[in-house]
Short mmCIF file of N, CA, C and O in Angstrom, two decimals:
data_model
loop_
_atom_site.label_atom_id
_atom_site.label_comp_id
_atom_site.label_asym_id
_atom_site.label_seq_id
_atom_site.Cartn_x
_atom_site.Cartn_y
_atom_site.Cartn_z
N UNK I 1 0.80 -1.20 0.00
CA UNK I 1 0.00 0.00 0.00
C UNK I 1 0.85 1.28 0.00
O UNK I 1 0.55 2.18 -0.77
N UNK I 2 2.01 1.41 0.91
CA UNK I 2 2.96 2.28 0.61
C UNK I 2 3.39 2.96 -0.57
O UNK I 2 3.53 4.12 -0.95
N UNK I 3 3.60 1.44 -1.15
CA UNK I 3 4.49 1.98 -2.62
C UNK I 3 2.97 2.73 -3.79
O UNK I 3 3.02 3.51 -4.74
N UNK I 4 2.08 2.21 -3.29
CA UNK I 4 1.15 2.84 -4.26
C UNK I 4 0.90 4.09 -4.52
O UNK I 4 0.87 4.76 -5.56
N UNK I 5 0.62 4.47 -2.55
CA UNK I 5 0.52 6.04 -2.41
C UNK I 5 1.36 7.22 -2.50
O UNK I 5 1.07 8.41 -2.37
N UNK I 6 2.82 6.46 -2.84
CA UNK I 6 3.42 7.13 -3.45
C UNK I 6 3.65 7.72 -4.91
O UNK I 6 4.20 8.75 -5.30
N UNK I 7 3.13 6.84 -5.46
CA UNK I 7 2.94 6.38 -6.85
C UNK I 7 1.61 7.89 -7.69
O UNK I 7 1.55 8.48 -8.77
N UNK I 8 0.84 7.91 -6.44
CA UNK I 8 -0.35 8.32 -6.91
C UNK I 8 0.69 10.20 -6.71
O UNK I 8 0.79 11.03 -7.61
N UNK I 9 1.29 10.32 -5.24
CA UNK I 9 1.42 11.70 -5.04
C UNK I 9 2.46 12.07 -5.95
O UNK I 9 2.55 13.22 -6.38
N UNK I 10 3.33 11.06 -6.31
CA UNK I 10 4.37 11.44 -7.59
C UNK I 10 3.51 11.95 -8.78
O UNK I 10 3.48 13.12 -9.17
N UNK I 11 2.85 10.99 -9.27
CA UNK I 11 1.97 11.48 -9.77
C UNK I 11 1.03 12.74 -10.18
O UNK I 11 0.45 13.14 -11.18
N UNK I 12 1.17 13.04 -9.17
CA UNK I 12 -0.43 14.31 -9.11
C UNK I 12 1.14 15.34 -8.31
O UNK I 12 0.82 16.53 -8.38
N UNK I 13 1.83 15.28 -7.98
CA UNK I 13 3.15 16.33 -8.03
C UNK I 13 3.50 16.47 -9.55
O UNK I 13 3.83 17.62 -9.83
N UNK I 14 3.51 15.45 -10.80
CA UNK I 14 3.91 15.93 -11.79
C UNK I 14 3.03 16.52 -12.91
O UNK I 14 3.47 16.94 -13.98
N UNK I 15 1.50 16.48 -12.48
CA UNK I 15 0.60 16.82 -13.67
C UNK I 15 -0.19 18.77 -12.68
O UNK I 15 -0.89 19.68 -13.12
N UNK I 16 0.51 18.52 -11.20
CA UNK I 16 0.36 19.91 -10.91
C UNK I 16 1.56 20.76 -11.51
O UNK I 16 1.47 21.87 -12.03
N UNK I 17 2.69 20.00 -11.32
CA UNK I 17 3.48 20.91 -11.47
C UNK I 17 3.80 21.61 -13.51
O UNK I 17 4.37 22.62 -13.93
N UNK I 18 3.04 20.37 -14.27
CA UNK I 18 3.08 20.93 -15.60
C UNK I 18 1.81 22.43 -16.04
O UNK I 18 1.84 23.47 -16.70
N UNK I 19 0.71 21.58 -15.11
CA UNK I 19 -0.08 22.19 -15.58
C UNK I 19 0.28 23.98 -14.94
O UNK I 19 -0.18 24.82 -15.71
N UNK I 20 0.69 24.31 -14.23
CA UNK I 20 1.49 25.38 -13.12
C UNK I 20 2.18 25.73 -14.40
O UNK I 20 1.68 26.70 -14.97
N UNK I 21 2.94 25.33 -14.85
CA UNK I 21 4.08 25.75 -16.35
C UNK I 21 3.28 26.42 -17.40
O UNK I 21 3.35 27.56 -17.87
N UNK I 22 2.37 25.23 -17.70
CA UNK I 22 1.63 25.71 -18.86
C UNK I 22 1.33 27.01 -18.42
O UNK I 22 1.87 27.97 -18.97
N UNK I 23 0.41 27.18 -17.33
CA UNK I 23 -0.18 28.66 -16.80
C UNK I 23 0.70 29.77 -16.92
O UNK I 23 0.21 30.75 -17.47
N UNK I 24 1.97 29.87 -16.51
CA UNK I 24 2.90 30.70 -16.55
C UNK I 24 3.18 31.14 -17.88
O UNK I 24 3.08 32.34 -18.15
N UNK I 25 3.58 30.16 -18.87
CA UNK I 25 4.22 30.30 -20.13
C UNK I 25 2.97 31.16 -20.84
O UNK I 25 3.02 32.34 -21.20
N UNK I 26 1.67 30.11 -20.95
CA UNK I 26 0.75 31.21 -21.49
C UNK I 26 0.21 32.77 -21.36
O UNK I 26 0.01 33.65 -22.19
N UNK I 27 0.04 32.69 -19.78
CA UNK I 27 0.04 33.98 -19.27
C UNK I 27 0.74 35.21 -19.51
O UNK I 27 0.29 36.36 -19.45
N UNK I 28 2.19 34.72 -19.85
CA UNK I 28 3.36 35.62 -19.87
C UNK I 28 2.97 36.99 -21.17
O UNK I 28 2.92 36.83 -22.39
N UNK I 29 2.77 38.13 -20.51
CA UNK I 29 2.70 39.13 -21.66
C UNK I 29 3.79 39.12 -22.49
O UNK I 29 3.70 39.87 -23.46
N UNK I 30 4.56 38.63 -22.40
CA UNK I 30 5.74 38.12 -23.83
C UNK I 30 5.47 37.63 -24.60
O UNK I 30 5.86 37.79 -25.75
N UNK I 31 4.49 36.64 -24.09
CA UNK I 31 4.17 35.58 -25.63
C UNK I 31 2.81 36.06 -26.23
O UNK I 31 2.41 35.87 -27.38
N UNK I 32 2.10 36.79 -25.13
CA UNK I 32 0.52 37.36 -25.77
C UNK I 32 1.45 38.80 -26.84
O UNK I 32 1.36 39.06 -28.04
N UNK I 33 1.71 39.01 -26.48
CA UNK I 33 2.13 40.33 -27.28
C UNK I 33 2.73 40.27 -28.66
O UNK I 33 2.83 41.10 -29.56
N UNK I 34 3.13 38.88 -28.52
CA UNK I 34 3.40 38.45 -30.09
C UNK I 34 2.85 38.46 -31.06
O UNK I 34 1.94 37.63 -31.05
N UNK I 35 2.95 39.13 -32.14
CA UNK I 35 2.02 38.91 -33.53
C UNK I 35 1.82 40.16 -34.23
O UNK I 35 2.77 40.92 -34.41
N UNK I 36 0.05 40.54 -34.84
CA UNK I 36 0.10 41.14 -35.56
C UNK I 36 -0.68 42.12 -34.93
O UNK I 36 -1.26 41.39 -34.13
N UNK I 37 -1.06 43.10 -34.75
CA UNK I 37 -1.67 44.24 -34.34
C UNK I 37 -2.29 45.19 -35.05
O UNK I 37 -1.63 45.44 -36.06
N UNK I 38 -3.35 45.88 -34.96
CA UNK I 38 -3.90 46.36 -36.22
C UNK I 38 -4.15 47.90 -34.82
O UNK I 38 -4.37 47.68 -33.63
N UNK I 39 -4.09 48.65 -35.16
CA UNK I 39 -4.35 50.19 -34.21
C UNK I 39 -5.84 50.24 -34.45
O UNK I 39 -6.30 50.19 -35.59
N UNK I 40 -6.47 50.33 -33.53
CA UNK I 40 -8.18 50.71 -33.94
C UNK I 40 -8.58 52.04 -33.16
O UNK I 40 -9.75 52.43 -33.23
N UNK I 41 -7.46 52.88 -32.29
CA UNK I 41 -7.60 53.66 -31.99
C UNK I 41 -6.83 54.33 -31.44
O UNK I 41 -5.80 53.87 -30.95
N UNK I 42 -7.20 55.74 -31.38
CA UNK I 42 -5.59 56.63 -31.03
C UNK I 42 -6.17 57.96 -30.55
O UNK I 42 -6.37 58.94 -31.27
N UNK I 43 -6.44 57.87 -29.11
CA UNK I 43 -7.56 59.22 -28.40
C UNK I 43 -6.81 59.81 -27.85
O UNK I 43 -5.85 59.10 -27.56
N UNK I 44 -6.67 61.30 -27.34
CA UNK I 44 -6.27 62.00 -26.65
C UNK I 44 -6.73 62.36 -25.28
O UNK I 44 -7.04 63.53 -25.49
N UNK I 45 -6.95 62.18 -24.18
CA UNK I 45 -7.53 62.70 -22.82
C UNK I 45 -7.06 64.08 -22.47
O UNK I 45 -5.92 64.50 -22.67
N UNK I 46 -7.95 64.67 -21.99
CA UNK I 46 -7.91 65.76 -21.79
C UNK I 46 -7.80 66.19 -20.22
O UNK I 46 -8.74 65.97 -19.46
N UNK I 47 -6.35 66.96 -19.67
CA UNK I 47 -6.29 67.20 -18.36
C UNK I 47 -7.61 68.26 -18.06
O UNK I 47 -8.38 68.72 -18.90
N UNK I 48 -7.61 68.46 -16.82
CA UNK I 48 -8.39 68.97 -16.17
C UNK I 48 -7.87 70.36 -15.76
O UNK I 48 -8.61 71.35 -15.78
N UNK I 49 -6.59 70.42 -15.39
CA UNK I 49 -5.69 71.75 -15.40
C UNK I 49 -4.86 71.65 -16.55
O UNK I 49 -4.08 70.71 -16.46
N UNK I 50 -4.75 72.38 -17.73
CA UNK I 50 -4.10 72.45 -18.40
C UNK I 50 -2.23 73.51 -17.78
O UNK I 50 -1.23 73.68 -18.48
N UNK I 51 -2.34 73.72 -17.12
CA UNK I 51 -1.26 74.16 -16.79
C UNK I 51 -0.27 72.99 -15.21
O UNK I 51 0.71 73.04 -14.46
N UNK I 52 -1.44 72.12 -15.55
CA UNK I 52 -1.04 71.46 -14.15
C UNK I 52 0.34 70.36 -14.97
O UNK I 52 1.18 69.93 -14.18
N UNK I 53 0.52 70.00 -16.34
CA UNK I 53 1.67 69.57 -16.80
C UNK I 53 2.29 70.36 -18.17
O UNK I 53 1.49 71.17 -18.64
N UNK I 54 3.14 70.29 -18.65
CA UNK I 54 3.76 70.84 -19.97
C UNK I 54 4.79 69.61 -20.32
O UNK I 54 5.64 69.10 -19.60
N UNK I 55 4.42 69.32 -21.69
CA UNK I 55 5.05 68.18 -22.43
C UNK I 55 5.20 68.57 -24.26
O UNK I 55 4.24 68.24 -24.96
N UNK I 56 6.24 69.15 -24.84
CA UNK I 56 6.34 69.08 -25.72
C UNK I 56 5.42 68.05 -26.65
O UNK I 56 5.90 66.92 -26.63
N UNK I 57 4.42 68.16 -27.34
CA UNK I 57 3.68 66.78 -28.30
C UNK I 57 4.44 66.91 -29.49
O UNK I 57 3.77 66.42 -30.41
N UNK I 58 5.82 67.47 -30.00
CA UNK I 58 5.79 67.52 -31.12
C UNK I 58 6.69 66.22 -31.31
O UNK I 58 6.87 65.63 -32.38
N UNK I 59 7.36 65.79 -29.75
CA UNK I 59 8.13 64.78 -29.73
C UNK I 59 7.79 63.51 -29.59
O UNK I 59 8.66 62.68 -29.34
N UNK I 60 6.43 63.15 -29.72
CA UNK I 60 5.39 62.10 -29.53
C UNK I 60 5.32 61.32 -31.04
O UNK I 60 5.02 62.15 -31.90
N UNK I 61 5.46 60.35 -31.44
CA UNK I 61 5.23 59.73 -32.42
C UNK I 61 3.73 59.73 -33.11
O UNK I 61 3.50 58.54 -32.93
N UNK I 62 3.09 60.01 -33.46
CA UNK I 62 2.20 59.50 -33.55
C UNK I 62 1.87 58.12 -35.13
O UNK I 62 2.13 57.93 -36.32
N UNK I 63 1.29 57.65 -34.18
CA UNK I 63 0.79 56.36 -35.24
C UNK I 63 -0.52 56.07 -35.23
O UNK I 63 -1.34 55.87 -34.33
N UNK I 64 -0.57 56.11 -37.03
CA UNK I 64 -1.90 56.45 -37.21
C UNK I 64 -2.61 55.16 -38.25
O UNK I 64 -2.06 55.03 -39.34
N UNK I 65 -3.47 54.47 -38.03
CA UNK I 65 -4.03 53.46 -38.55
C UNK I 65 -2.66 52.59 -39.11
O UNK I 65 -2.38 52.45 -40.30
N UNK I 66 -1.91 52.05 -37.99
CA UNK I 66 -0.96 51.09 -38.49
C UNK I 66 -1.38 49.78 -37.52
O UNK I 66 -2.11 49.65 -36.54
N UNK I 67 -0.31 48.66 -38.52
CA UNK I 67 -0.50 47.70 -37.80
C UNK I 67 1.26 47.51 -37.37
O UNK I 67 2.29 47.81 -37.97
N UNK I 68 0.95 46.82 -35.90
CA UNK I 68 2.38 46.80 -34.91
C UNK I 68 2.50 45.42 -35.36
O UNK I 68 1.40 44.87 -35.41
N UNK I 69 3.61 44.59 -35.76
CA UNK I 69 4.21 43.28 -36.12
C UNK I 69 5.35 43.06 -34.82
O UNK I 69 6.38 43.72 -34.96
N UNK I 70 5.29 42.40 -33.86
CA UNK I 70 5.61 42.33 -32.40
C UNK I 70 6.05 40.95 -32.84
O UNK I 70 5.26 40.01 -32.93
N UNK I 71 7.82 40.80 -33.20
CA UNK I 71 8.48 39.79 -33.67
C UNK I 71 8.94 38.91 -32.60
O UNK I 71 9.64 39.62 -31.88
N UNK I 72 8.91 37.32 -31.97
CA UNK I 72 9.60 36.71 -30.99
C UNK I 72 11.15 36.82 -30.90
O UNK I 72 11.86 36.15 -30.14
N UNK I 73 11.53 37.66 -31.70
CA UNK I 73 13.25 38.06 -31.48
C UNK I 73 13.09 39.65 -30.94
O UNK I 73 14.00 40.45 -30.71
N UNK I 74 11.97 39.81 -30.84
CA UNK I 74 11.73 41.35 -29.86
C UNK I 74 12.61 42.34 -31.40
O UNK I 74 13.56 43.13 -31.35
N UNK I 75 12.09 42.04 -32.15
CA UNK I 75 11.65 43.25 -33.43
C UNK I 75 10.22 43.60 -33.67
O UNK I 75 9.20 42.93 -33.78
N UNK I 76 10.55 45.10 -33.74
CA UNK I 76 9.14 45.30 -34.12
C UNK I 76 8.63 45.97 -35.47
O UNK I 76 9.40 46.86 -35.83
N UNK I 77 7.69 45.82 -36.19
CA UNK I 77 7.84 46.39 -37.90
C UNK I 77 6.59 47.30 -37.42
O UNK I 77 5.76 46.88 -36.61
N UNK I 78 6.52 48.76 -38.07
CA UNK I 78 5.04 49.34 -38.28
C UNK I 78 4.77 49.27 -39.90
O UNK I 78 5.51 49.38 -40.87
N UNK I 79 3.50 49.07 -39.74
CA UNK I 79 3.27 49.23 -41.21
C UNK I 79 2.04 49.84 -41.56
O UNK I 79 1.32 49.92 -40.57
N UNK I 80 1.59 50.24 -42.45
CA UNK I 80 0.55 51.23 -43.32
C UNK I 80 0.26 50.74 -44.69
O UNK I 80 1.12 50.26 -45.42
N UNK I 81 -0.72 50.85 -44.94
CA UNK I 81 -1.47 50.39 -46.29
C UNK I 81 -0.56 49.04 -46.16
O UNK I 81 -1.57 48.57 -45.65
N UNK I 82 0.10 48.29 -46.14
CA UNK I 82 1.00 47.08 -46.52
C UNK I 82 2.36 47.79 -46.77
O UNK I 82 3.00 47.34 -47.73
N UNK I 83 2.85 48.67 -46.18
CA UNK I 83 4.05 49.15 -47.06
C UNK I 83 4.64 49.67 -45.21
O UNK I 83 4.05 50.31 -44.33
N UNK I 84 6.31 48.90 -45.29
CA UNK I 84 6.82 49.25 -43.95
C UNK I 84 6.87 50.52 -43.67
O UNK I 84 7.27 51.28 -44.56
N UNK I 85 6.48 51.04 -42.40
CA UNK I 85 6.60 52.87 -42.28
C UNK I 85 7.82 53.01 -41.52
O UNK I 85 8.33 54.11 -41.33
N UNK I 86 8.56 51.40 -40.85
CA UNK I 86 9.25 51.54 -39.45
C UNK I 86 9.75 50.34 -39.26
O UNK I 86 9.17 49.34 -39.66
N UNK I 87 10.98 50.32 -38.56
CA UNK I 87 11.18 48.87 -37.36
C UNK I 87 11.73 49.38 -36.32
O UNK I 87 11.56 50.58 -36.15
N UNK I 88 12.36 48.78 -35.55
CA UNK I 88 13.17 48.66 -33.96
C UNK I 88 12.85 47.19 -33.33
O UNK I 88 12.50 46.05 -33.68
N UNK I 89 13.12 47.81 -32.42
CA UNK I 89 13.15 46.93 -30.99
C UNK I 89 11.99 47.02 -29.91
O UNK I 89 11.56 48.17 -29.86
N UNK I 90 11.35 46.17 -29.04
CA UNK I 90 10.73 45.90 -28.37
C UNK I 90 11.23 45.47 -27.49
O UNK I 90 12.15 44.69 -27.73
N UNK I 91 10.90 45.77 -26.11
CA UNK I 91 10.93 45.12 -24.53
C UNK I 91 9.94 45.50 -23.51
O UNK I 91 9.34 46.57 -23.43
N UNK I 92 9.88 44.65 -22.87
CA UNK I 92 8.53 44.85 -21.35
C UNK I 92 9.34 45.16 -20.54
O UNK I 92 10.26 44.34 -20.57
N UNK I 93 9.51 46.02 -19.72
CA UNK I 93 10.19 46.68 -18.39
C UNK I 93 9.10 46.25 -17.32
O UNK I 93 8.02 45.71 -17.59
N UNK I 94 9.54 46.58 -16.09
CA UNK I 94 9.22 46.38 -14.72
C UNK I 94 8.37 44.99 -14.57
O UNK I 94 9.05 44.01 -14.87
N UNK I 95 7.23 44.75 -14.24
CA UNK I 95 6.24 43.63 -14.23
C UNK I 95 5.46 43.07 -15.75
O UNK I 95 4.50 42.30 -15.78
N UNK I 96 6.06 43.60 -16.84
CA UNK I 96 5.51 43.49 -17.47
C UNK I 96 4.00 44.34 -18.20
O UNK I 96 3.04 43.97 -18.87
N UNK I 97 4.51 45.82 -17.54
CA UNK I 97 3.39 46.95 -17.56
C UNK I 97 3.96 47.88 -18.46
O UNK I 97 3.31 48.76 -19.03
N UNK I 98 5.41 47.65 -18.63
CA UNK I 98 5.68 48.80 -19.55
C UNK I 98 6.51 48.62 -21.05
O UNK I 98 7.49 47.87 -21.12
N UNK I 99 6.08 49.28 -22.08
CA UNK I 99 6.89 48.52 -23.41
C UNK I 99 7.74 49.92 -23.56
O UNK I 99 7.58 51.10 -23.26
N UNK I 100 8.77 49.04 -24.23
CA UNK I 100 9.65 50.48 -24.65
C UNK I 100 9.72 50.12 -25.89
O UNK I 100 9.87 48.94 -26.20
N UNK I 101 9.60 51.15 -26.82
CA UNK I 101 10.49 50.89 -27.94
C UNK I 101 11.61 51.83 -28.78
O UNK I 101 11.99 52.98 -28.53
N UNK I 102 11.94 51.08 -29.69
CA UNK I 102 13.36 51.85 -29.95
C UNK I 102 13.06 51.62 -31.11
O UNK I 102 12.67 50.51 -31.47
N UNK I 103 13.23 52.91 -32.10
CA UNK I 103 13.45 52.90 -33.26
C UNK I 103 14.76 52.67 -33.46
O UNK I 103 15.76 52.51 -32.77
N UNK I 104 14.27 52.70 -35.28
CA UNK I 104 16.05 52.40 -36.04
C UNK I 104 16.76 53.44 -35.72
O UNK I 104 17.96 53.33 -35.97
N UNK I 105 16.33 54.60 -35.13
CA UNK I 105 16.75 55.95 -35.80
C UNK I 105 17.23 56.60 -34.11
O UNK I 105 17.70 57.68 -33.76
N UNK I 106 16.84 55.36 -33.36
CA UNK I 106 16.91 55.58 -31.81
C UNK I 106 16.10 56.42 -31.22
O UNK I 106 16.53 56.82 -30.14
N UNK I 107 15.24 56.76 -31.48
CA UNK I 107 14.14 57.42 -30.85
C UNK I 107 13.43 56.26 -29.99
O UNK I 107 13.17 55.10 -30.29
N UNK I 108 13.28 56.78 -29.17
CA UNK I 108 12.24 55.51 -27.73
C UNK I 108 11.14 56.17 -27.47
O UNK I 108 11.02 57.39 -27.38
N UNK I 109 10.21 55.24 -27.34
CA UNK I 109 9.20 55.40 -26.93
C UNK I 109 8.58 54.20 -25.94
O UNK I 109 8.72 52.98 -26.05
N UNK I 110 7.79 55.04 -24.82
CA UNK I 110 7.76 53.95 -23.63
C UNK I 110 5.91 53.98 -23.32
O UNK I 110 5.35 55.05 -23.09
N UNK I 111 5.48 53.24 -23.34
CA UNK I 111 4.09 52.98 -23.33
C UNK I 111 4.30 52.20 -22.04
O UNK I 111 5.14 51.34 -21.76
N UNK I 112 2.99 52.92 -21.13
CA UNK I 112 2.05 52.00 -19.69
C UNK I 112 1.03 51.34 -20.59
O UNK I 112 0.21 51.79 -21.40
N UNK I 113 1.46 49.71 -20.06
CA UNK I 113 0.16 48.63 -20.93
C UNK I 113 -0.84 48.46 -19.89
O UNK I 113 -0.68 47.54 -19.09
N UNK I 114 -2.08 49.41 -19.78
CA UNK I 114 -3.63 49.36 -19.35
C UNK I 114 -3.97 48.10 -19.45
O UNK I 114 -3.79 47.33 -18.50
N UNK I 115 -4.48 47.75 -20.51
CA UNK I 115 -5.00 46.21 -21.09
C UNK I 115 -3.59 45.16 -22.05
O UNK I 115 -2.68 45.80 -22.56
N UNK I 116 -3.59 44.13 -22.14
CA UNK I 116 -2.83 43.05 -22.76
C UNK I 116 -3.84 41.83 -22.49
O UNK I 116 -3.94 41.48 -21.31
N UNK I 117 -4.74 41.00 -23.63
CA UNK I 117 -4.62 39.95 -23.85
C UNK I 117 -4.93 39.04 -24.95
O UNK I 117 -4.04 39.41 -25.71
N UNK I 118 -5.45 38.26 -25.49
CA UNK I 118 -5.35 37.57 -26.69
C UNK I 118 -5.87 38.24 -27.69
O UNK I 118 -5.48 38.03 -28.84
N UNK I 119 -6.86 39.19 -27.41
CA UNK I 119 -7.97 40.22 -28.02
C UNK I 119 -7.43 41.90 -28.10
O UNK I 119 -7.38 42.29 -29.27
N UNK I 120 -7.24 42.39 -27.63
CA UNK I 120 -6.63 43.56 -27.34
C UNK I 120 -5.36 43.66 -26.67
O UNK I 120 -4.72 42.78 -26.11
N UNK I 121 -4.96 45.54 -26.91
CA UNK I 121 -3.73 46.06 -26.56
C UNK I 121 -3.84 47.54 -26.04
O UNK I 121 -3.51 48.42 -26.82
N UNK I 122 -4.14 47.77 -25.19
CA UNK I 122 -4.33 49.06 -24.60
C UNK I 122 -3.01 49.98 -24.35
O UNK I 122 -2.35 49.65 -23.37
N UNK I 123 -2.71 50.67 -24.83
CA UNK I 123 -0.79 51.47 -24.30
C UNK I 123 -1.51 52.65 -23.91
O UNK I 123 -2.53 52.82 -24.59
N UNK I 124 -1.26 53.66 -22.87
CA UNK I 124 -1.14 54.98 -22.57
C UNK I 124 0.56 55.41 -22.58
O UNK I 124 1.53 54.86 -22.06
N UNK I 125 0.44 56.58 -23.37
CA UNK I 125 1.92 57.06 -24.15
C UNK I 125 2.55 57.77 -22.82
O UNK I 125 2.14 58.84 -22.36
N UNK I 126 3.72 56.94 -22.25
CA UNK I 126 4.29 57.44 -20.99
C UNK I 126 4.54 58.55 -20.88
O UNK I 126 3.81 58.82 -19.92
N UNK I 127 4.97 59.35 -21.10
CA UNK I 127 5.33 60.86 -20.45
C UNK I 127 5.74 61.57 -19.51
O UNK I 127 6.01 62.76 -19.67
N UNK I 128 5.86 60.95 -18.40
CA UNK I 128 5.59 61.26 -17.36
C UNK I 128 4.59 60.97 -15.90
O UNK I 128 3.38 60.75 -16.00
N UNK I 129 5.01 60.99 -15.11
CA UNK I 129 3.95 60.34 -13.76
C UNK I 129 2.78 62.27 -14.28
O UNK I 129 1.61 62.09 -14.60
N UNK I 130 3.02 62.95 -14.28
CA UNK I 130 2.14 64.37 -14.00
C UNK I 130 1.57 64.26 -15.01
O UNK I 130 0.54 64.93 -14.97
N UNK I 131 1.70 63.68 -16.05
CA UNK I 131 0.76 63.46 -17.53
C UNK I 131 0.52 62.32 -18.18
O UNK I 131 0.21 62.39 -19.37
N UNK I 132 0.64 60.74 -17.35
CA UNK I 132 0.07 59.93 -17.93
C UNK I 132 -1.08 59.33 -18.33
O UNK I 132 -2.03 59.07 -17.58
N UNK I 133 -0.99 59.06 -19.70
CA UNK I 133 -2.43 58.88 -20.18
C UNK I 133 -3.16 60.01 -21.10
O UNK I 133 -4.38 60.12 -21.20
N UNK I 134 -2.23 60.80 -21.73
CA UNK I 134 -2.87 61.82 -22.50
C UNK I 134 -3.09 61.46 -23.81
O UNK I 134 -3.98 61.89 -24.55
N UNK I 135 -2.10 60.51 -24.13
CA UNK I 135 -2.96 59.69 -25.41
C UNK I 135 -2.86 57.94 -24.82
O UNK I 135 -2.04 57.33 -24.14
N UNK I 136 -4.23 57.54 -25.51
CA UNK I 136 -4.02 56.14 -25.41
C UNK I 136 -4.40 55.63 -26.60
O UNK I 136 -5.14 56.32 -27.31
N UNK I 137 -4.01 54.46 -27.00
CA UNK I 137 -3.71 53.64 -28.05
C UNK I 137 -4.56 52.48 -28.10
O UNK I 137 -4.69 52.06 -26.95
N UNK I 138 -5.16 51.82 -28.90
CA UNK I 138 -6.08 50.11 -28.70
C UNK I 138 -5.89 49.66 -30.09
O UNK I 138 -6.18 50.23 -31.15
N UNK I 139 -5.35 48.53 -29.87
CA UNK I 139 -5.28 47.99 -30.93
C UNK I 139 -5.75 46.68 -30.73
O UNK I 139 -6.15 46.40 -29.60
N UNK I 140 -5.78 45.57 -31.91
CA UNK I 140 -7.29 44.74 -32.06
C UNK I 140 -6.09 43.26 -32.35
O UNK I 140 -5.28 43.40 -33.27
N UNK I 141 -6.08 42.43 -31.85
CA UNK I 141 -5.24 41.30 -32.80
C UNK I 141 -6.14 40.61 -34.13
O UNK I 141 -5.60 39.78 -34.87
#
């Protein structure tokens, strides 16, 4: 009887501990973030004190009806009508809340990710703690 009940907890130790993996690996905003991205929107919020921050916008990228191509070698392509507008680099900073990216041209840009999952992509365009969230971004997989 010994050897059985061991048998069973080996057991059920190795189909917790995969299924625990699986959860992780899938979960991971690394691997959801992969793919193709289509922008379905690009809003501006409006402070409440306009003098309560000052942020140059001329230094803000804007991207406008593109789709983000979010490569598993952490490249990223923009594109328009089908025709490349862009590439760089991609990375998640802190918990997985923040993307940076880097153009070819070295320009960065650092997005707070609101929403991430199989369906959507929510970014508010970092800026700053006194002005985050003055534009936000949704895009559609």
């Amino acid at each position: 009887m010994p050897k059985f009940s061991n048998i069973i907890i080996t057991a059920g130790v190795i189909i917790v501990s995969v299924a625990v993996s699986l959860g992780f690996v899938s979960n991971n905003p690394e691997n959801i973030i992969i793919g193709d991205w289509e922008e379905a929107a690009w809003t501006y919020e409006k402070a409440n004190e306009p003098s309560m921050f000052y942020y140059d916008l001329t230094t803000v990228r804007k991207h406008e009806a593109e789709n983000w191509i979010f490569g598993d070698d952490n490249t990223i392509i923009f594109m328009k009508n089908d025709e490349v507008v862009g590439k760089g680099k991609w990375i998640l900073k802190g918990r997985g809340h923040i993307l940076k990216l880097t153009h070819e041209d070295g320009h960065v840009e650092r997005y707070d990710i609101k929403e991430l999952n199989d369906n959507e992509l929510i970014l508010n365009f970092d800026i700053g703690m006194e002005s985050r969230g003055i534009a936000k971004l949704t895009f559609k997989k």
